[in-house]
Coordinates of N, CA and C in Angstrom, one line a residue:
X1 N 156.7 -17.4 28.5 CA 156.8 -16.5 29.7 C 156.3 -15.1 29.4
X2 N 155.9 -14.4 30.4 CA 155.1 -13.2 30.1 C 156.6 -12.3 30.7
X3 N 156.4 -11.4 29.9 CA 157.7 -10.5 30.3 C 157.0 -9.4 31.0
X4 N 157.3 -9.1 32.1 CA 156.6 -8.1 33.1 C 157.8 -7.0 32.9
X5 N 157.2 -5.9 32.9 CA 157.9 -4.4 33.3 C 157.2 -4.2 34.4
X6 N 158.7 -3.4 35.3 CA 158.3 -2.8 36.3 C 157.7 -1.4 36.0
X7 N 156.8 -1.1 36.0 CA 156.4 0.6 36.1 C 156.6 1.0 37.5
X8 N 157.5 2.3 36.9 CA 158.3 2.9 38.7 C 157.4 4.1 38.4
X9 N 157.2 4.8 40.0 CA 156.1 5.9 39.4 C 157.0 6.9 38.6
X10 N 158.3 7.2 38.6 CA 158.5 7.9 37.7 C 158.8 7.8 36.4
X11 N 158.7 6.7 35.7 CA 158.9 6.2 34.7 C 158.6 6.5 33.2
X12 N 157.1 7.5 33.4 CA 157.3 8.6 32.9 C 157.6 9.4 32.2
X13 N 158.8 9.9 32.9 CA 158.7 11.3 33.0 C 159.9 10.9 32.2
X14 N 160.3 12.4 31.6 CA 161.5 12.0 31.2 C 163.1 12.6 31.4
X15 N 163.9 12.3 30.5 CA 165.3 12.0 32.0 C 165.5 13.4 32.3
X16 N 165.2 14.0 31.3 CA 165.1 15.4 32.0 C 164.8 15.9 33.1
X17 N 163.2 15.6 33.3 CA 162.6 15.7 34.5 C 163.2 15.1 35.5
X18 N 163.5 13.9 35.0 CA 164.2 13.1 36.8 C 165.0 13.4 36.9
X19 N 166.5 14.1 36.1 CA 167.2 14.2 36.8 C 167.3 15.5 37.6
X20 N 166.0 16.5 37.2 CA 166.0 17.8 38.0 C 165.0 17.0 39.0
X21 N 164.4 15.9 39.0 CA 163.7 15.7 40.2 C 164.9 15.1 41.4
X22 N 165.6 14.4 41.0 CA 166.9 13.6 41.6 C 168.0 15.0 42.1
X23 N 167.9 15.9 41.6 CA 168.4 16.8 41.7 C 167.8 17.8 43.1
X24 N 166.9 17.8 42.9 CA 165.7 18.8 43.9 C 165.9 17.8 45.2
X25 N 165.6 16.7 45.2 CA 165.3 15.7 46.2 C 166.9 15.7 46.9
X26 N 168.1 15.9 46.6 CA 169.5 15.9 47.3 C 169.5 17.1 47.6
X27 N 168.6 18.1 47.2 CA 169.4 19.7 47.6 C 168.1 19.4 48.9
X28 N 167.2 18.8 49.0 CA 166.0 18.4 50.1 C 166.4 17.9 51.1
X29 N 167.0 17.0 50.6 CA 167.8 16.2 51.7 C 168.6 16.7 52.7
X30 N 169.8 17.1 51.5 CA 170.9 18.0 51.9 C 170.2 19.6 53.2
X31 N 169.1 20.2 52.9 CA 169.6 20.7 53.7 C 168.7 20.9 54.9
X32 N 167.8 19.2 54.4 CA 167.2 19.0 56.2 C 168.6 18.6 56.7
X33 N 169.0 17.7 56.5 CA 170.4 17.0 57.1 C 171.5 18.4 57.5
X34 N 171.7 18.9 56.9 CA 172.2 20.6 57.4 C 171.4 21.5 58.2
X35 N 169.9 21.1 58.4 CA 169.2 22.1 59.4 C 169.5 20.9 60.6
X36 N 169.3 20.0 60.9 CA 169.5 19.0 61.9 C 171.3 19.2 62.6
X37 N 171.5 19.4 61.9 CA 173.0 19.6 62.7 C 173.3 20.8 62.9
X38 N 172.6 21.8 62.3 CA 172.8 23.2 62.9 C 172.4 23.3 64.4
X39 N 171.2 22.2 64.4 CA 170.1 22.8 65.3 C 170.6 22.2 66.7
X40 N 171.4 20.7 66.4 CA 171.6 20.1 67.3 C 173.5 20.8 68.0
X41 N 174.1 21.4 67.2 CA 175.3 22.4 67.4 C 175.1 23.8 68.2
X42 N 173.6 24.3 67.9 CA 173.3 25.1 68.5 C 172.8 25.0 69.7
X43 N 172.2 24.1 70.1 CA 171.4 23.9 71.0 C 172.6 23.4 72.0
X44 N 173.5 22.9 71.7 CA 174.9 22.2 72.5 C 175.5 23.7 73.0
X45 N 175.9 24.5 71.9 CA 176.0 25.3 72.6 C 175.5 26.4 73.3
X46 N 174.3 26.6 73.2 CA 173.1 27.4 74.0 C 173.6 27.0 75.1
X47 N 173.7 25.9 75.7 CA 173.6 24.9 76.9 C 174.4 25.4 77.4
X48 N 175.4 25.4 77.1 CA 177.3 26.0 77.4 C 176.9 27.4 77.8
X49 N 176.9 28.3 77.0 CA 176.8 29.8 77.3 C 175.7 29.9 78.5
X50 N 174.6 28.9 78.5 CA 173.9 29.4 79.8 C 174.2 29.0 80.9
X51 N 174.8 27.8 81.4 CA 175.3 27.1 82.0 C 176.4 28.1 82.7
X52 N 177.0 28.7 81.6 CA 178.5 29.5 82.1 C 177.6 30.8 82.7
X53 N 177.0 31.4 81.9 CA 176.0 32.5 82.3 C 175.7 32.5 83.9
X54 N 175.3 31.1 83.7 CA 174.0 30.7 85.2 C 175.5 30.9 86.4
X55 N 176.9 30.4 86.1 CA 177.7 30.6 87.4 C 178.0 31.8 87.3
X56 N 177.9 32.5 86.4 CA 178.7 33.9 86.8 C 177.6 34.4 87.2
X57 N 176.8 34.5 87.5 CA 175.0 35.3 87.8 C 175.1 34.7 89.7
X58 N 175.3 33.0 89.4 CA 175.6 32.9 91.1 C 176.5 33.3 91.3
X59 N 177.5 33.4 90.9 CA 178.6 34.1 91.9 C 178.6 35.4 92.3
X60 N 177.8 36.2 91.0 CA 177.4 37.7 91.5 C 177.0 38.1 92.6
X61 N 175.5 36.7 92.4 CA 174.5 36.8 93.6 C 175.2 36.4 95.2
X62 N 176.0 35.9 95.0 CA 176.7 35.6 96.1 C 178.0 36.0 97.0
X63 N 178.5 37.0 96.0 CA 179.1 37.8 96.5 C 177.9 39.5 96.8
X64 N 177.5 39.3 96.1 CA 176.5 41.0 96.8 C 175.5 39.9 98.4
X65 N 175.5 39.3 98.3 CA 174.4 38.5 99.7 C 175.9 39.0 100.9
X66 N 177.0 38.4 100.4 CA 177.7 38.1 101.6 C 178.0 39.6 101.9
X67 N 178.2 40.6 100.9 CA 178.6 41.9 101.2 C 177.1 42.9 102.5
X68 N 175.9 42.0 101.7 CA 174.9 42.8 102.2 C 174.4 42.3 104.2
X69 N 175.1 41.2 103.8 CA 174.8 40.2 105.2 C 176.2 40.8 106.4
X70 N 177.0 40.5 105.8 CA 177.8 41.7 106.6 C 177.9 43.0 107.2
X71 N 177.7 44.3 106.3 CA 176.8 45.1 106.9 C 176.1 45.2 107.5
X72 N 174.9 43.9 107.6 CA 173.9 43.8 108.6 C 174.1 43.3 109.6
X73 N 175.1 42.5 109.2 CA 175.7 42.1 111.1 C 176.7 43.2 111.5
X74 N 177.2 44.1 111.0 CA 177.6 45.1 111.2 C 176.5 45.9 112.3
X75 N 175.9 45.8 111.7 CA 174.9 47.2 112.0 C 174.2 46.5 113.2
X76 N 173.8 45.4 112.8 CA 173.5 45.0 114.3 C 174.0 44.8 115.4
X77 N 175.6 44.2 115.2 CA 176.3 44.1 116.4 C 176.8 45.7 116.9
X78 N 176.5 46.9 115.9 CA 176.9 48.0 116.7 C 175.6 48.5 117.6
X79 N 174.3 48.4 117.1 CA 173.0 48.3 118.1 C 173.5 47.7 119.4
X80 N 173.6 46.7 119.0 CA 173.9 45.2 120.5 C 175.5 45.9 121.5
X81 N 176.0 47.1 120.8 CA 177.1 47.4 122.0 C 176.3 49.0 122.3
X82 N 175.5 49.5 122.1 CA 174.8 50.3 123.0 C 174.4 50.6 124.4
X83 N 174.9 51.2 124.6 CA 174.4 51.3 126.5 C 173.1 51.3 126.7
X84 N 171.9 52.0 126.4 CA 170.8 52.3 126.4 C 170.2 50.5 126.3
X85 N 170.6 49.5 125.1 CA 170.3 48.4 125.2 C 170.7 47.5 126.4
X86 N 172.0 47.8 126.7 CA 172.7 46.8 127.8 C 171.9 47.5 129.0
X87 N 171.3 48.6 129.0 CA 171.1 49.1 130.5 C 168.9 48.8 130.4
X88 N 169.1 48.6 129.3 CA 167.3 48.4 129.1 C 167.3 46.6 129.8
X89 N 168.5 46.0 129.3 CA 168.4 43.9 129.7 C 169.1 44.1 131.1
X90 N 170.0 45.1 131.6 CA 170.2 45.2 133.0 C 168.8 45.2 133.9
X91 N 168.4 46.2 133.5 CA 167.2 46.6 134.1 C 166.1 45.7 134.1
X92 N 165.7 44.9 133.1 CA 164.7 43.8 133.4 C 163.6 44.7 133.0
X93 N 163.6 45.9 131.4 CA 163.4 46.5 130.6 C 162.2 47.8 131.5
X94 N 162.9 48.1 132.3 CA 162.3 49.2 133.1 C 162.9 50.8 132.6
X95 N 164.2 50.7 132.7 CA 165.1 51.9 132.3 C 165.5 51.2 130.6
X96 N 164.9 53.0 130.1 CA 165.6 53.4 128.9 C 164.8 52.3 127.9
X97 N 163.3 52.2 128.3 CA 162.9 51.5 126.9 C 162.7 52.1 125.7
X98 N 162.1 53.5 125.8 CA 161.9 54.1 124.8 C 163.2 54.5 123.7
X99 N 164.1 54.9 124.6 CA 165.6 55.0 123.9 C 165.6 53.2 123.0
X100 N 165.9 52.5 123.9 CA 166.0 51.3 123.2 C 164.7 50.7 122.0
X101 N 163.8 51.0 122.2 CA 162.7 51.4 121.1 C 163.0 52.2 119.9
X102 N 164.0 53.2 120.0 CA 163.9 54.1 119.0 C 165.3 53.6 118.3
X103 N 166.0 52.9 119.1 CA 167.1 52.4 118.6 C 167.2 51.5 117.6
X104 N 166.2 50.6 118.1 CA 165.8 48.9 117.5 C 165.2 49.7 116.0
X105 N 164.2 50.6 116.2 CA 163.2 51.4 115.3 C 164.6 51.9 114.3
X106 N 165.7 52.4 114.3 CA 166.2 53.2 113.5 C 167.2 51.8 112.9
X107 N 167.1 51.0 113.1 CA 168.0 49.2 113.1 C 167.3 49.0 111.8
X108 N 166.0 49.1 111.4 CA 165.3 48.6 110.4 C 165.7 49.9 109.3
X109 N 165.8 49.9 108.2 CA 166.0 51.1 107.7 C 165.0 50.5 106.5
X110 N 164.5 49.6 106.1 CA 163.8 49.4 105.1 C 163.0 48.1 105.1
X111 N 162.4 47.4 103.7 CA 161.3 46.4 104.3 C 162.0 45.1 104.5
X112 N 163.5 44.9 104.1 CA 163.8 43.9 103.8 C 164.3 43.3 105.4
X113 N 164.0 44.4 106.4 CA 163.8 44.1 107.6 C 162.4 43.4 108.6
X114 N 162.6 42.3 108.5 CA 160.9 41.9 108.6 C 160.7 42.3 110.1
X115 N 161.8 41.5 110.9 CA 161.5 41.8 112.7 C 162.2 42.0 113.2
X116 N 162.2 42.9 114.2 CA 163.8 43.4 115.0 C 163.3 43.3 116.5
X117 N 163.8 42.4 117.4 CA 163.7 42.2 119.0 C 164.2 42.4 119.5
X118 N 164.4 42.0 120.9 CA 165.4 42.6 121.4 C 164.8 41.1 122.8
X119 N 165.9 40.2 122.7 CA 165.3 38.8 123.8 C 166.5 38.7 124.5
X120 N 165.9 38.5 125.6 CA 166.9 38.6 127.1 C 167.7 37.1 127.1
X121 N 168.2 36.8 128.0 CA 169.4 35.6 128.5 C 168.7 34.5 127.8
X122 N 167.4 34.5 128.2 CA 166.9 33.4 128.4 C 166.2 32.8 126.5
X123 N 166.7 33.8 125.9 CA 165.9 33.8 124.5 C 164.2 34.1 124.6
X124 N 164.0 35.2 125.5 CA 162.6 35.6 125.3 C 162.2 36.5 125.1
X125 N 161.6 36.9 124.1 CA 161.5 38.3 123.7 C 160.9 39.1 124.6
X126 N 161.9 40.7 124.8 CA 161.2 41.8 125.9 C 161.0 42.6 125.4
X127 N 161.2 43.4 123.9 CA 161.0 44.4 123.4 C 161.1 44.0 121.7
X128 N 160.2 44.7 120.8 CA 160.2 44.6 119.6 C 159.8 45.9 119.2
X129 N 160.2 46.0 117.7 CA 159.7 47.1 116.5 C 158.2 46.6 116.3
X130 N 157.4 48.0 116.2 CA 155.7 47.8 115.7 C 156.1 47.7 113.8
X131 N 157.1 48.3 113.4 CA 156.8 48.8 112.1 C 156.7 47.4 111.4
X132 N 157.0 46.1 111.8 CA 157.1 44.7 111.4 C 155.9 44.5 110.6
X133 N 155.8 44.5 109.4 CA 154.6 44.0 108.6 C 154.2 42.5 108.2
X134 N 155.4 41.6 108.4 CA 155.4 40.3 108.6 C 155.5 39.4 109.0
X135 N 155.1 38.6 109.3 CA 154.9 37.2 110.4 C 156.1 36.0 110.3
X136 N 157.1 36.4 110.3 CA 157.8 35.0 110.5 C 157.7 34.0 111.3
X137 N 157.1 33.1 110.7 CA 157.1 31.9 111.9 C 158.2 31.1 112.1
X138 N 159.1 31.0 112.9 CA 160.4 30.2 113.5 C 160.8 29.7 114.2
X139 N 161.0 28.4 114.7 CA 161.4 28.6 116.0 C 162.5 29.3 116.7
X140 N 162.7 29.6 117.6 CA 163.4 30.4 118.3 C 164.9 29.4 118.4
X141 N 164.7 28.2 119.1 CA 165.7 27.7 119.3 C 166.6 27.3 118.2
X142 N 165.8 26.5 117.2 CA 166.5 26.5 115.8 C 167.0 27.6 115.6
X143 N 166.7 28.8 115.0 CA 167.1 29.5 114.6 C 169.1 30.0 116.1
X144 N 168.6 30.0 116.4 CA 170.1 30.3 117.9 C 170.6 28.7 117.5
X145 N 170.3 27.7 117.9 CA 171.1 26.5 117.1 C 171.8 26.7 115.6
X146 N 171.5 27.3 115.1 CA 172.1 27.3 113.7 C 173.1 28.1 113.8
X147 N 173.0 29.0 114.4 CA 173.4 30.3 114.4 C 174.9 30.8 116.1
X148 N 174.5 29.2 116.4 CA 175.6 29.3 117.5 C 176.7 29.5 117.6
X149 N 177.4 30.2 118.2 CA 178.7 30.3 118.4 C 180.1 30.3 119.7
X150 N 180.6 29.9 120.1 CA 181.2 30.6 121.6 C 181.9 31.7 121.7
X151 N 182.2 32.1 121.0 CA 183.0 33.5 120.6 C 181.6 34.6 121.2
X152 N 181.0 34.2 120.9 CA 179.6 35.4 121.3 C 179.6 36.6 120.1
X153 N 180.2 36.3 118.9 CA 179.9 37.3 118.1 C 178.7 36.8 117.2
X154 N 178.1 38.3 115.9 CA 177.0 38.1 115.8 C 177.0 37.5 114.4
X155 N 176.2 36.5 114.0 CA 176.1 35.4 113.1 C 174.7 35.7 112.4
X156 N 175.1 34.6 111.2 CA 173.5 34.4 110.5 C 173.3 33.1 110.8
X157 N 172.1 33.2 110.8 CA 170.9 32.1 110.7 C 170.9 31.2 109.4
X158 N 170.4 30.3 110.0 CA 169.6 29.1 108.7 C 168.4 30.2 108.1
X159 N 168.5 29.8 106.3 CA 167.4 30.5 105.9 C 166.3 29.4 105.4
X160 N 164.8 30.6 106.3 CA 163.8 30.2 106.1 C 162.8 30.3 105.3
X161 N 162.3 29.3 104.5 CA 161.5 29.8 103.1 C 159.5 29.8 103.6
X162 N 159.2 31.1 103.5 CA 157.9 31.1 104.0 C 157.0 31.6 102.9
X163 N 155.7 31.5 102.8 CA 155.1 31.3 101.0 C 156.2 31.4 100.2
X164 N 156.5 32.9 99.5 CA 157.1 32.7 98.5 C 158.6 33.8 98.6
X165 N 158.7 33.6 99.9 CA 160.0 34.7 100.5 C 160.6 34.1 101.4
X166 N 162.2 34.2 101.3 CA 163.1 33.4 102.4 C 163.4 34.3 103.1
X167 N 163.7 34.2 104.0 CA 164.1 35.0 105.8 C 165.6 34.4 106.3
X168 N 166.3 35.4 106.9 CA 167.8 34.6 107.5 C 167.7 35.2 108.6
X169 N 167.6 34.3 110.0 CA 168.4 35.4 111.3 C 169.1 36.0 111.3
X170 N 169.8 37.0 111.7 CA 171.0 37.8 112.0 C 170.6 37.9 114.0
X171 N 171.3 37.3 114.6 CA 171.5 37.2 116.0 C 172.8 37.6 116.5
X172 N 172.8 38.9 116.6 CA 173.6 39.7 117.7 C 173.6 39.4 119.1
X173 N 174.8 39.1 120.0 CA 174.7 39.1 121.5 C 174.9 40.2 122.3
X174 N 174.1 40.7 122.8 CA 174.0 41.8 123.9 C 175.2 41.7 125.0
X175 N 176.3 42.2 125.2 CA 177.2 41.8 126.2 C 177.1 43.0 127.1
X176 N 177.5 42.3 128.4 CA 177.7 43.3 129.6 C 179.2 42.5 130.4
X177 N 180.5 43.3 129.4 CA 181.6 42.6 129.9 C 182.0 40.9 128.9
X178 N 181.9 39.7 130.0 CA 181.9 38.6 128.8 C 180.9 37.9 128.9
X179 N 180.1 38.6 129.6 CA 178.8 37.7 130.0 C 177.5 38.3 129.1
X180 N 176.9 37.2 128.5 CA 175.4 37.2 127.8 C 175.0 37.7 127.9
X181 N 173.9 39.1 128.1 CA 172.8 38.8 128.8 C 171.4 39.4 127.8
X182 N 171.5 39.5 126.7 CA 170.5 39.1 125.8 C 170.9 39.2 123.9
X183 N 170.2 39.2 123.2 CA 170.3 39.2 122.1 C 169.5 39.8 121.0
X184 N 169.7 40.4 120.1 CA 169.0 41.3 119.0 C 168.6 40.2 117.6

């Protein structure tokens, strides 16, 4: 019988060397196997901190919307109890347009005001601001459907996403006593 030896590639070398190679190859090991679980501990909790991050950021955001949305129905429902307005939709926009013009005009105070009107009983617009640089396309009715109420106080709208900017109604009701008779 022929006696075979295995020749291992390190075979070699001697025990010296292997056991600093045996050596080198566990500290290799050791500390991919320690970068893999750093990486996978970190990344767990990256996830966590942003996660927690991401609700405290919404809730910021959504308490400054609701503070800023309010104001604006503020501001509009004090427009919509103006005489000059109630006497411009009495009138059938004969008397006191220009007052009610400059009224609507001082309603906008910046851009984040796209259009400000001013639509009678019927929901049809009889007076608007020129300074409107943007085109919201909406329907009318939807927008007063979302936004209905019986109380007759002034509400937000469904928001509308147009290219790359959302829009929300704010619909104030014009009263004369408890009756309708238009809306901002």
């Amino acid at each position: 019988m022929k006696y075979s030896r295995h020749r291992f590639l390190f075979s070699r070398l001697s025990i010296g060397q292997r056991l600093t190679f045996l050596i080198c190859s566990l500290l290799f090991a050791s500390i991919i196997i320690y970068g893999y679980a750093n990486y996978y501990s970190l990344r767990k909790a990256s996830l966590i901190i942003g996660k927690d991050r991401l609700s405290t950021v919404n809730r910021q955001i959504t308490s400054n919307f609701a503070q800023s949305a309010q104001f604006l129905v503020n501001a509009s429902k004090t427009v919509a109890a103006q005489k000059e307005v109630i006497q411009f939709l009495q009138s059938g926009g004969t008397a006191s347009r220009k007052e009610t013009l400059d009224i609507l005009d001082k309603l906008r105070r910046d851009s984040t005001w796209v259009w400000i009107g001013l639509l009678n009983a019927g929901k049809v617009p009889v007076i608007h601001t020129d300074k409107s640089n943007v085109d919201v396309k909406i329907n009318m009715e939807e927008a007063f459907s979302c936004a209905k109420n019986e109380m007759g106080e002034s509400r937000l709208g469904k928001i509308y996403r147009q290219n790359n900017a959302v829009y929300f109604p704010i619909i104030s009701p014009v009263t004369d006593g408890k009756k309708i008779i238009g809306y901002i």
